[in-house]
Coordinates of C-alpha atoms in Angstrom, one line a residue:
M1 CA -0.2 -0.2 0.0
R2 CA 2.5 2.4 1.0
K3 CA 4.5 1.7 -2.5
T4 CA 0.9 2.5 -4.5
K5 CA 0.3 5.6 -2.4
R6 CA 3.8 6.9 -3.4
I7 CA 3.3 6.2 -7.2
I8 CA -0.3 8.3 -6.7
A9 CA 2.3 11.1 -4.9
I10 CA 4.7 11.3 -7.6
L11 CA 2.5 11.5 -10.6
L12 CA 0.0 14.0 -9.2
T13 CA 3.2 16.0 -8.2
A14 CA 5.2 15.7 -11.3
G15 CA 2.1 16.8 -12.8
I16 CA 1.4 13.6 -15.2
F17 CA -1.7 13.6 -14.7
F18 CA -2.6 17.2 -15.9
S19 CA 0.4 18.7 -17.7
G20 CA -0.6 19.0 -21.2
F21 CA -4.4 18.8 -21.0
A22 CA -4.9 20.4 -17.9
A23 CA -6.1 23.9 -19.7
E24 CA -8.2 21.4 -22.0
V25 CA -10.0 20.0 -19.2
K26 CA -10.5 23.7 -17.7
N27 CA -12.3 24.6 -21.0
E28 CA -14.1 21.5 -21.3
K29 CA -15.3 21.9 -17.7
A30 CA -16.5 24.9 -18.6
A31 CA -18.4 24.1 -21.7
E32 CA -19.8 21.0 -20.3
K33 CA -20.8 22.1 -16.8
K34 CA -24.2 21.5 -17.3
T35 CA -24.2 18.5 -19.6
S36 CA -21.7 15.8 -18.8
S37 CA -17.9 15.8 -16.6
N38 CA -15.3 15.6 -18.2
T39 CA -14.2 11.8 -19.4
K40 CA -10.4 12.3 -18.6
V41 CA -10.9 13.6 -15.2
E42 CA -13.5 11.1 -14.1
F43 CA -11.1 8.3 -15.5
V44 CA -8.3 9.7 -13.7
Q45 CA -10.5 9.8 -10.2
N46 CA -11.6 6.6 -10.5
L47 CA -8.0 5.3 -11.3
Q48 CA -6.6 6.9 -8.2
D49 CA -9.5 5.0 -6.4
I50 CA -8.1 1.8 -8.1
L51 CA -4.5 2.6 -6.9
E52 CA -5.6 3.0 -3.0
T53 CA -6.6 -0.4 -2.5
G54 CA -3.1 -1.0 -3.8
D55 CA -4.2 -3.2 -6.8
L56 CA -1.6 -2.2 -9.6
D57 CA -3.2 -4.9 -12.1
K58 CA -6.8 -3.8 -12.0
A59 CA -5.5 -0.3 -12.2
I60 CA -3.6 -1.2 -15.6
A61 CA -6.5 -3.3 -16.9
Y62 CA -9.1 -0.1 -16.4
F63 CA -6.9 1.7 -19.0
D64 CA -8.9 -0.5 -21.2
S65 CA -12.3 1.6 -20.3
L66 CA -10.9 4.3 -22.3
S67 CA -12.8 5.6 -25.5
A68 CA -10.8 5.5 -28.4
S69 CA -9.9 9.2 -28.5
D70 CA -9.0 9.0 -25.0
S71 CA -6.8 6.0 -25.3
Q72 CA -5.0 8.1 -27.8
D73 CA -4.2 10.9 -25.1
A74 CA -0.2 10.8 -24.4
N75 CA -0.5 12.3 -21.1
L76 CA -3.3 9.1 -19.7
M77 CA -0.6 6.5 -21.5
L78 CA 2.5 8.4 -19.5
I79 CA 0.3 7.2 -16.8
K80 CA -0.4 3.9 -17.4
G81 CA 3.5 3.7 -18.5
S82 CA 4.3 4.8 -15.2
L83 CA 2.2 1.8 -13.6
L84 CA 3.1 -0.2 -15.8
I85 CA 7.2 0.4 -14.8
S86 CA 5.7 0.1 -11.5
A87 CA 4.3 -3.4 -11.7
G88 CA 7.3 -4.6 -13.5
K89 CA 5.7 -5.1 -16.9
I90 CA 9.2 -3.4 -18.3
K91 CA 8.4 -5.1 -21.9
E92 CA 4.8 -3.6 -22.5
A93 CA 6.2 -0.3 -20.6
S94 CA 8.8 -0.4 -23.4
A95 CA 6.3 -0.9 -26.4
L96 CA 4.2 1.9 -25.1
L97 CA 6.6 4.5 -25.1
N98 CA 8.2 3.3 -28.2
S99 CA 4.6 3.9 -29.8
L100 CA 4.2 7.1 -28.3
E101 CA 8.0 8.8 -29.3
E102 CA 7.0 7.7 -32.8
K103 CA 4.3 9.8 -32.8
A104 CA 6.2 12.7 -31.0
P105 CA 9.6 12.1 -31.3
S106 CA 10.3 15.3 -29.2
N107 CA 8.1 14.5 -26.3
I108 CA 10.6 14.7 -23.5
E109 CA 8.1 13.1 -20.8
V110 CA 8.0 10.1 -23.3
L111 CA 11.7 10.3 -23.6
E112 CA 12.8 10.7 -19.7
M113 CA 10.3 7.5 -19.1
K114 CA 12.1 5.6 -22.0
I115 CA 15.4 6.4 -19.5
I116 CA 13.5 4.4 -16.7
V117 CA 12.4 1.6 -18.5
A118 CA 15.5 1.1 -19.8
K119 CA 17.8 1.3 -16.5
A120 CA 14.8 -1.1 -15.4
A121 CA 16.0 -3.5 -18.0
G122 CA 19.3 -3.9 -16.6
P123 CA 22.7 -4.2 -19.1
K124 CA 20.9 -5.2 -21.9
S125 CA 19.0 -1.8 -22.5
L126 CA 22.4 0.0 -21.8
A127 CA 22.2 1.3 -25.3
E128 CA 18.7 2.6 -25.4
K129 CA 18.9 4.3 -22.7
K130 CA 22.1 6.0 -23.2
A131 CA 20.0 6.7 -26.7
A132 CA 17.2 8.2 -24.4
I133 CA 19.5 10.2 -22.5
S134 CA 21.3 11.9 -25.6
K135 CA 17.7 12.9 -27.0
V136 CA 17.0 14.4 -23.6
I137 CA 20.1 16.0 -23.1
A138 CA 19.8 17.3 -27.0
L139 CA 16.5 19.1 -26.4
D140 CA 17.2 20.2 -22.4
P141 CA 21.0 20.6 -21.3
N142 CA 19.7 20.8 -17.6
N143 CA 17.4 18.2 -18.0
A144 CA 17.2 16.9 -14.2
T145 CA 16.3 12.9 -15.0
A146 CA 18.9 12.8 -17.6
N147 CA 21.3 14.5 -15.5
I148 CA 20.3 12.4 -12.1
E149 CA 21.1 9.2 -14.5
L150 CA 24.8 10.2 -15.5
G151 CA 25.1 11.7 -12.0
Q152 CA 24.4 8.0 -11.0
E153 CA 26.4 6.2 -13.4
Q154 CA 29.5 8.4 -12.4
V155 CA 28.9 7.7 -8.7
L156 CA 29.2 4.1 -9.7
N157 CA 32.4 4.3 -11.3
H158 CA 33.6 6.5 -8.2
K159 CA 34.0 9.6 -10.3
Y160 CA 32.5 11.8 -8.0
K161 CA 33.6 15.3 -9.0
T162 CA 31.9 14.5 -12.5
A163 CA 28.6 13.1 -10.5
R164 CA 28.4 16.0 -8.5
N165 CA 28.8 18.2 -12.1
Y166 CA 25.8 16.5 -13.3
Y167 CA 23.8 16.7 -10.4
K168 CA 24.4 20.5 -10.5
K169 CA 22.9 20.5 -13.9
A170 CA 19.9 18.8 -12.4
L171 CA 19.7 21.1 -9.9
I172 CA 19.4 24.2 -12.3
S173 CA 16.2 23.2 -13.7
A174 CA 14.7 21.3 -10.7
P175 CA 16.2 23.1 -7.6
E176 CA 13.9 20.9 -5.6
E177 CA 14.5 17.6 -7.2
P178 CA 15.1 15.3 -3.7
N179 CA 17.4 12.9 -5.9
A180 CA 19.4 15.7 -7.4
L181 CA 19.6 17.2 -3.9
F182 CA 20.7 14.2 -2.2
G183 CA 23.3 13.3 -5.5
Y184 CA 24.8 16.5 -5.1
G185 CA 24.9 16.1 -1.2
Q186 CA 26.4 12.7 -1.2
T187 CA 29.0 13.6 -3.4
S188 CA 30.1 16.4 -2.1
Y189 CA 30.4 14.3 0.8
Y190 CA 32.7 12.0 -0.7
L191 CA 34.8 14.9 -2.1
N192 CA 34.9 16.1 1.7
D193 CA 33.1 19.4 0.9
I194 CA 31.2 19.2 3.9
D195 CA 29.6 22.9 3.6
E196 CA 28.2 22.0 0.6
A197 CA 26.8 18.7 1.6
K198 CA 25.3 19.9 4.8
T199 CA 23.4 22.4 2.6
A200 CA 21.9 19.9 0.2
F201 CA 21.0 17.4 3.1
K202 CA 19.4 20.3 5.0
K203 CA 17.5 22.0 2.3
M204 CA 15.9 17.9 1.8
I205 CA 14.7 18.0 5.3
A206 CA 13.3 21.7 4.3
L207 CA 11.4 20.7 1.3
N208 CA 10.5 17.5 3.2
P209 CA 11.1 16.7 6.9
N210 CA 10.5 12.7 6.2
E211 CA 13.7 12.5 3.9
A212 CA 15.0 9.7 6.2
I213 CA 18.6 9.5 4.0
A214 CA 19.0 12.9 4.3
Y215 CA 19.3 12.6 8.3
Q216 CA 21.6 9.3 7.8
Y217 CA 23.9 11.6 5.7
L218 CA 24.0 14.5 8.0
G219 CA 24.7 11.9 11.0
K220 CA 27.7 10.7 8.9
L221 CA 28.7 14.3 8.6
E222 CA 28.5 14.8 12.5
A223 CA 30.6 11.4 13.0
E224 CA 33.3 12.7 10.6
D225 CA 34.0 15.0 13.3
E226 CA 34.1 13.0 15.8
N227 CA 30.5 14.5 17.3
Y228 CA 28.7 11.2 18.0
K229 CA 26.1 12.1 20.1
N230 CA 25.0 14.7 17.3
A231 CA 25.2 11.9 14.7
L232 CA 23.1 10.0 16.7
E233 CA 20.7 12.2 17.4
Y234 CA 20.4 12.4 13.1
I235 CA 20.3 8.9 12.7
N236 CA 17.6 8.2 15.5
K237 CA 15.6 10.7 13.5
A238 CA 16.3 8.7 10.3
I239 CA 15.2 5.5 12.2
Q240 CA 11.6 7.4 13.4
I241 CA 10.8 7.3 9.4
E242 CA 12.0 4.5 8.5
D243 CA 12.5 1.3 11.2
D244 CA 13.3 -1.1 8.9
N245 CA 16.7 0.1 7.1
Y246 CA 19.8 -2.1 7.4
E247 CA 21.8 0.7 6.9
F248 CA 20.9 3.2 9.5
Y249 CA 21.0 0.4 12.2
M250 CA 24.6 -0.1 10.8
D251 CA 25.3 3.2 11.3
L252 CA 23.5 3.8 14.7
G253 CA 26.0 0.6 16.1
Q254 CA 28.9 2.6 14.4
Y255 CA 28.4 5.5 16.7
L256 CA 27.2 3.7 19.6
R257 CA 30.5 1.7 19.7
Y258 CA 32.7 5.0 19.5
R259 CA 30.6 6.3 22.9
G260 CA 31.5 3.5 24.5
K261 CA 27.9 1.9 24.5
F262 CA 28.6 -1.5 23.6
A263 CA 25.7 -3.2 24.3
D264 CA 23.4 -0.8 22.6
A265 CA 25.9 -1.0 19.7
E266 CA 25.3 -5.2 19.6
K267 CA 21.3 -4.5 19.9
A268 CA 21.4 -2.2 17.0
W269 CA 23.6 -4.7 14.5
T270 CA 21.6 -7.6 16.0
K271 CA 18.4 -5.3 14.9
A272 CA 20.3 -4.9 11.3
I273 CA 20.7 -8.8 10.9
S274 CA 17.0 -9.3 12.0
I275 CA 16.2 -7.1 9.0
N276 CA 18.6 -8.9 6.5
P277 CA 20.1 -12.3 7.8
D278 CA 21.6 -13.0 4.6
Y279 CA 24.1 -10.1 4.4
F280 CA 27.4 -10.2 6.0
L281 CA 28.1 -6.6 7.1
A282 CA 26.7 -7.1 10.5
Y283 CA 27.9 -9.9 11.7
T284 CA 31.6 -8.6 10.8
Y285 CA 30.6 -5.7 13.0
R286 CA 29.3 -7.4 16.2
A287 CA 31.6 -10.1 15.8
G288 CA 34.3 -7.5 16.3
L289 CA 32.7 -6.2 19.0
Y290 CA 32.5 -9.5 20.5
D291 CA 36.1 -10.2 20.1
E292 CA 36.9 -6.7 21.6
Q293 CA 34.9 -7.6 25.3
N294 CA 36.3 -11.1 25.0
K295 CA 33.2 -12.9 24.2
F296 CA 35.3 -15.1 21.8
D297 CA 32.3 -17.8 21.5
L298 CA 29.8 -15.7 20.2
A299 CA 32.9 -13.6 18.2
L300 CA 33.3 -17.3 16.4
N301 CA 29.6 -17.7 15.8
D302 CA 29.2 -14.4 14.3
Y303 CA 32.5 -14.8 11.7
R304 CA 31.2 -18.2 10.5
K305 CA 28.1 -16.4 9.9
V306 CA 30.3 -13.8 7.5
I307 CA 31.7 -16.5 5.5
E308 CA 28.7 -18.4 5.1
T309 CA 27.1 -15.4 4.1
N310 CA 30.0 -13.6 2.0
P311 CA 32.5 -16.1 1.3
D312 CA 34.4 -14.1 -1.1
Y313 CA 35.4 -12.0 2.1
Y314 CA 38.6 -12.8 2.7
F315 CA 39.4 -10.8 5.3
A316 CA 37.3 -13.0 8.1
Y317 CA 39.5 -16.0 7.2
E318 CA 42.2 -15.0 9.4
A319 CA 39.4 -13.4 12.1
L320 CA 37.9 -17.0 12.1
G321 CA 40.8 -19.1 12.1
I322 CA 41.9 -16.9 15.3
M323 CA 38.5 -17.7 16.8
A324 CA 38.3 -21.3 15.8
W325 CA 42.2 -21.6 17.0
Y326 CA 41.4 -20.5 20.8
A327 CA 38.5 -22.7 20.7
K328 CA 40.7 -25.0 19.9
S329 CA 38.7 -26.1 16.8
Y330 CA 42.0 -27.1 15.0
D331 CA 40.4 -28.7 11.8
E332 CA 38.4 -25.4 11.5
A333 CA 40.9 -23.0 12.5
R334 CA 43.1 -24.5 9.6
A335 CA 40.8 -24.5 7.3
A336 CA 39.9 -20.9 7.5
F337 CA 43.8 -20.2 7.4
E338 CA 44.1 -22.3 4.0
K339 CA 41.3 -20.2 2.7
A340 CA 43.0 -17.2 3.8
Y341 CA 46.6 -18.2 2.8
G342 CA 44.7 -18.7 -0.8
Y343 CA 44.3 -15.2 -0.9
N344 CA 47.3 -14.2 0.3
K345 CA 50.5 -16.3 -0.3
K346 CA 53.2 -14.1 0.8
N347 CA 51.9 -13.9 4.5
I348 CA 54.3 -16.5 6.3
S349 CA 52.1 -16.4 9.2
Y350 CA 49.2 -18.9 7.5
P351 CA 51.4 -21.7 6.1
L352 CA 52.9 -21.6 9.6
M353 CA 49.7 -21.6 11.3
I354 CA 47.9 -24.8 9.1
A355 CA 51.3 -26.7 9.8
A356 CA 50.4 -25.8 13.3
C357 CA 46.6 -26.8 13.4
Y358 CA 47.4 -30.2 11.8
I359 CA 50.1 -31.2 14.3
K360 CA 47.6 -30.2 17.3
A361 CA 45.2 -32.3 15.7
G362 CA 47.7 -34.9 15.5
K363 CA 48.6 -35.0 11.5
L364 CA 52.3 -34.2 12.0
Q365 CA 52.6 -36.3 8.6
K366 CA 50.2 -34.0 7.1
A367 CA 51.9 -31.0 8.3
K368 CA 55.5 -32.2 6.5
L369 CA 53.6 -33.0 3.1
F370 CA 51.4 -29.5 2.8
L371 CA 55.2 -27.6 4.1
E372 CA 57.0 -29.3 1.4
Q373 CA 54.8 -27.6 -1.1
V374 CA 55.4 -24.1 0.9
M375 CA 59.0 -24.6 0.9
K376 CA 59.2 -25.5 -2.6
N377 CA 57.4 -22.1 -3.6
M378 CA 59.6 -19.6 -1.3
D379 CA 62.1 -17.9 -3.6
D380 CA 64.5 -17.2 -0.5
K381 CA 65.7 -20.4 0.8
K382 CA 68.1 -18.1 3.0
S383 CA 65.6 -16.3 5.1
V384 CA 64.6 -16.7 8.4
E385 CA 61.1 -17.5 7.7
F386 CA 62.2 -20.3 5.2
S387 CA 64.4 -21.6 8.1
M388 CA 61.2 -21.4 10.6
V389 CA 59.0 -23.3 8.3
R390 CA 61.9 -26.1 7.7
L391 CA 62.0 -26.4 11.4
Y392 CA 58.4 -26.9 11.4
H393 CA 58.5 -29.8 8.9
D394 CA 62.0 -31.1 10.0
Q395 CA 60.6 -30.9 13.5
G396 CA 64.5 -30.2 14.8
P397 CA 67.4 -30.4 14.9
G398 CA 68.8 -28.9 17.6
N399 CA 71.6 -27.0 15.5
A400 CA 68.6 -25.4 13.3
E401 CA 67.2 -24.5 16.8
N402 CA 70.3 -22.7 17.7
D403 CA 70.6 -21.0 14.4
L404 CA 67.3 -19.6 14.9
A405 CA 67.5 -18.4 18.2
L406 CA 70.3 -16.5 17.1
K407 CA 69.0 -15.4 13.9
I408 CA 65.5 -14.0 15.0
P409 CA 66.8 -11.0 17.6
K410 CA 68.6 -10.0 14.9
I411 CA 65.6 -9.0 12.4
D412 CA 65.0 -5.6 12.0
K413 CA 61.6 -5.1 11.0
T414 CA 59.4 -5.3 14.3
T415 CA 56.6 -7.5 13.0
T416 CA 58.9 -10.2 11.4
R417 CA 61.0 -10.3 14.5
G418 CA 57.4 -10.7 16.5
K419 CA 55.9 -13.2 14.2
M420 CA 58.9 -15.5 13.9
L421 CA 59.7 -15.2 18.0
Y422 CA 55.5 -16.5 18.3
Y423 CA 56.3 -19.2 15.8
F424 CA 59.4 -20.0 17.5
A425 CA 57.5 -20.2 20.7
L426 CA 54.7 -22.2 19.5
Y427 CA 57.2 -24.9 17.9
Y428 CA 58.8 -25.5 21.7
D429 CA 54.6 -25.5 22.9
L430 CA 54.0 -28.3 20.4
K431 CA 57.4 -30.5 21.2
G432 CA 56.1 -30.0 25.0
V433 CA 59.0 -27.7 26.1
E434 CA 56.8 -25.6 28.4
S435 CA 60.1 -23.7 29.8
L436 CA 61.3 -22.3 26.2
A437 CA 57.8 -22.0 24.9
S438 CA 57.1 -19.7 27.8
K439 CA 60.3 -17.7 27.2
Y440 CA 59.6 -16.6 23.9
Y441 CA 56.0 -15.9 24.1
T442 CA 57.0 -13.7 27.0
E443 CA 59.3 -12.0 24.7
V444 CA 56.8 -11.6 21.7
K445 CA 54.3 -9.7 24.8
N446 CA 56.7 -7.6 25.7
M447 CA 57.4 -6.0 22.1
Q448 CA 54.0 -4.5 23.5
S449 CA 53.6 -4.0 19.6
P450 CA 50.6 -5.8 18.9
M451 CA 50.5 -5.3 14.9
F452 CA 50.3 -8.7 14.0
F453 CA 47.4 -11.1 15.4
E454 CA 50.0 -13.8 16.7
Y455 CA 50.6 -10.9 19.6
R456 CA 47.2 -11.7 20.9
L457 CA 48.1 -15.9 20.7
A458 CA 51.1 -15.2 22.5
E459 CA 49.2 -13.6 25.6
W460 CA 46.5 -16.5 25.1
S461 CA 49.5 -19.1 25.6
L462 CA 50.8 -17.3 28.5
A463 CA 47.4 -17.1 30.0
K464 CA 46.2 -20.7 29.8

């Protein structure tokens, strides 16, 4: 019903009902007021009553009741075209508009609607959309519909400056057009032109206090300046208008988290998940929140959901591996690190963690077979990293251990040194040499430079 009412409002405010024949109706009413009501006005009134019921198919079918002369009225046919588009009957809408264009090649309203139809039809109608846009721009260079569409195309290509220029043109001919204002505000936001963005979004609200997305972006602008209290006020206004918007709850959760309100942030992201349980992002944010609060079992479950809903989100595999390692779910941890390794072959952490997972699961021979392939693919056979991989493969001997004990402290890069210290500690841990494992875990922790995930693994090992 909300969608149908919106269609009615758009048709009425856009002038499609009466543009072109408003004057005609007025003259007819004056001439016929003593005989009969104008058939077009009566048709439109009846059509509006049908639309109020939400039955688009019935509204479309009602056009069959038009007289032969009225069925040739371009404005009434534009209404039908709009309803066909709203009903998803794109082929029928396209055929109708092609017929209208043949009769009036310079009718901008027909061409504008052809842009909408071509867009709805998807990539296969890209040529038709471009052709319609070109015709509209030739007739009216500042046409709002055409320039907004051109702007949206540029936004998708991340060409925000070009996009903003199109929105600016649209605003010349339609200074109160909400899509043009939003596009201009959004691109100004992306271009860090904060004042222009705020002006656009505030104008949207001045014209329509129920423009929820304008409140959302005003919240984003406040958050950019770390004014999270103001950001929360704006996003809550947006939610009051649209309480089923996934993105609004994502923003709400972020602002609450930044203010240290973890429980409320969790509720916000849980609400987002309830709105769209098949999208990965809210699980990712909530998993990070759980992780930050040491709720590792909950974090593990959410990272599982991230992978389930978006298997291509490779950032989650490392986190899943870490959480599964903590839970001593070594086969799951190994599978996650294998995925991470598939995305980043240069990160030495992954093959070493994969080998460690095999060993933890009592599968030393599989670890050796895996590391044989890793060593074959390593370019620098003299590096400390290669020596560490070989140590895990050979499980010794003592001279290899002593060699690494001398080389690791000399590594210049802090992150690399920290990683090698951790895997040296883990090597002794896996062999049951607790004193040396504790010694090297402690050296990692004392670095106080947690720029690598192994730092927290070392902390966990010392805390057990």
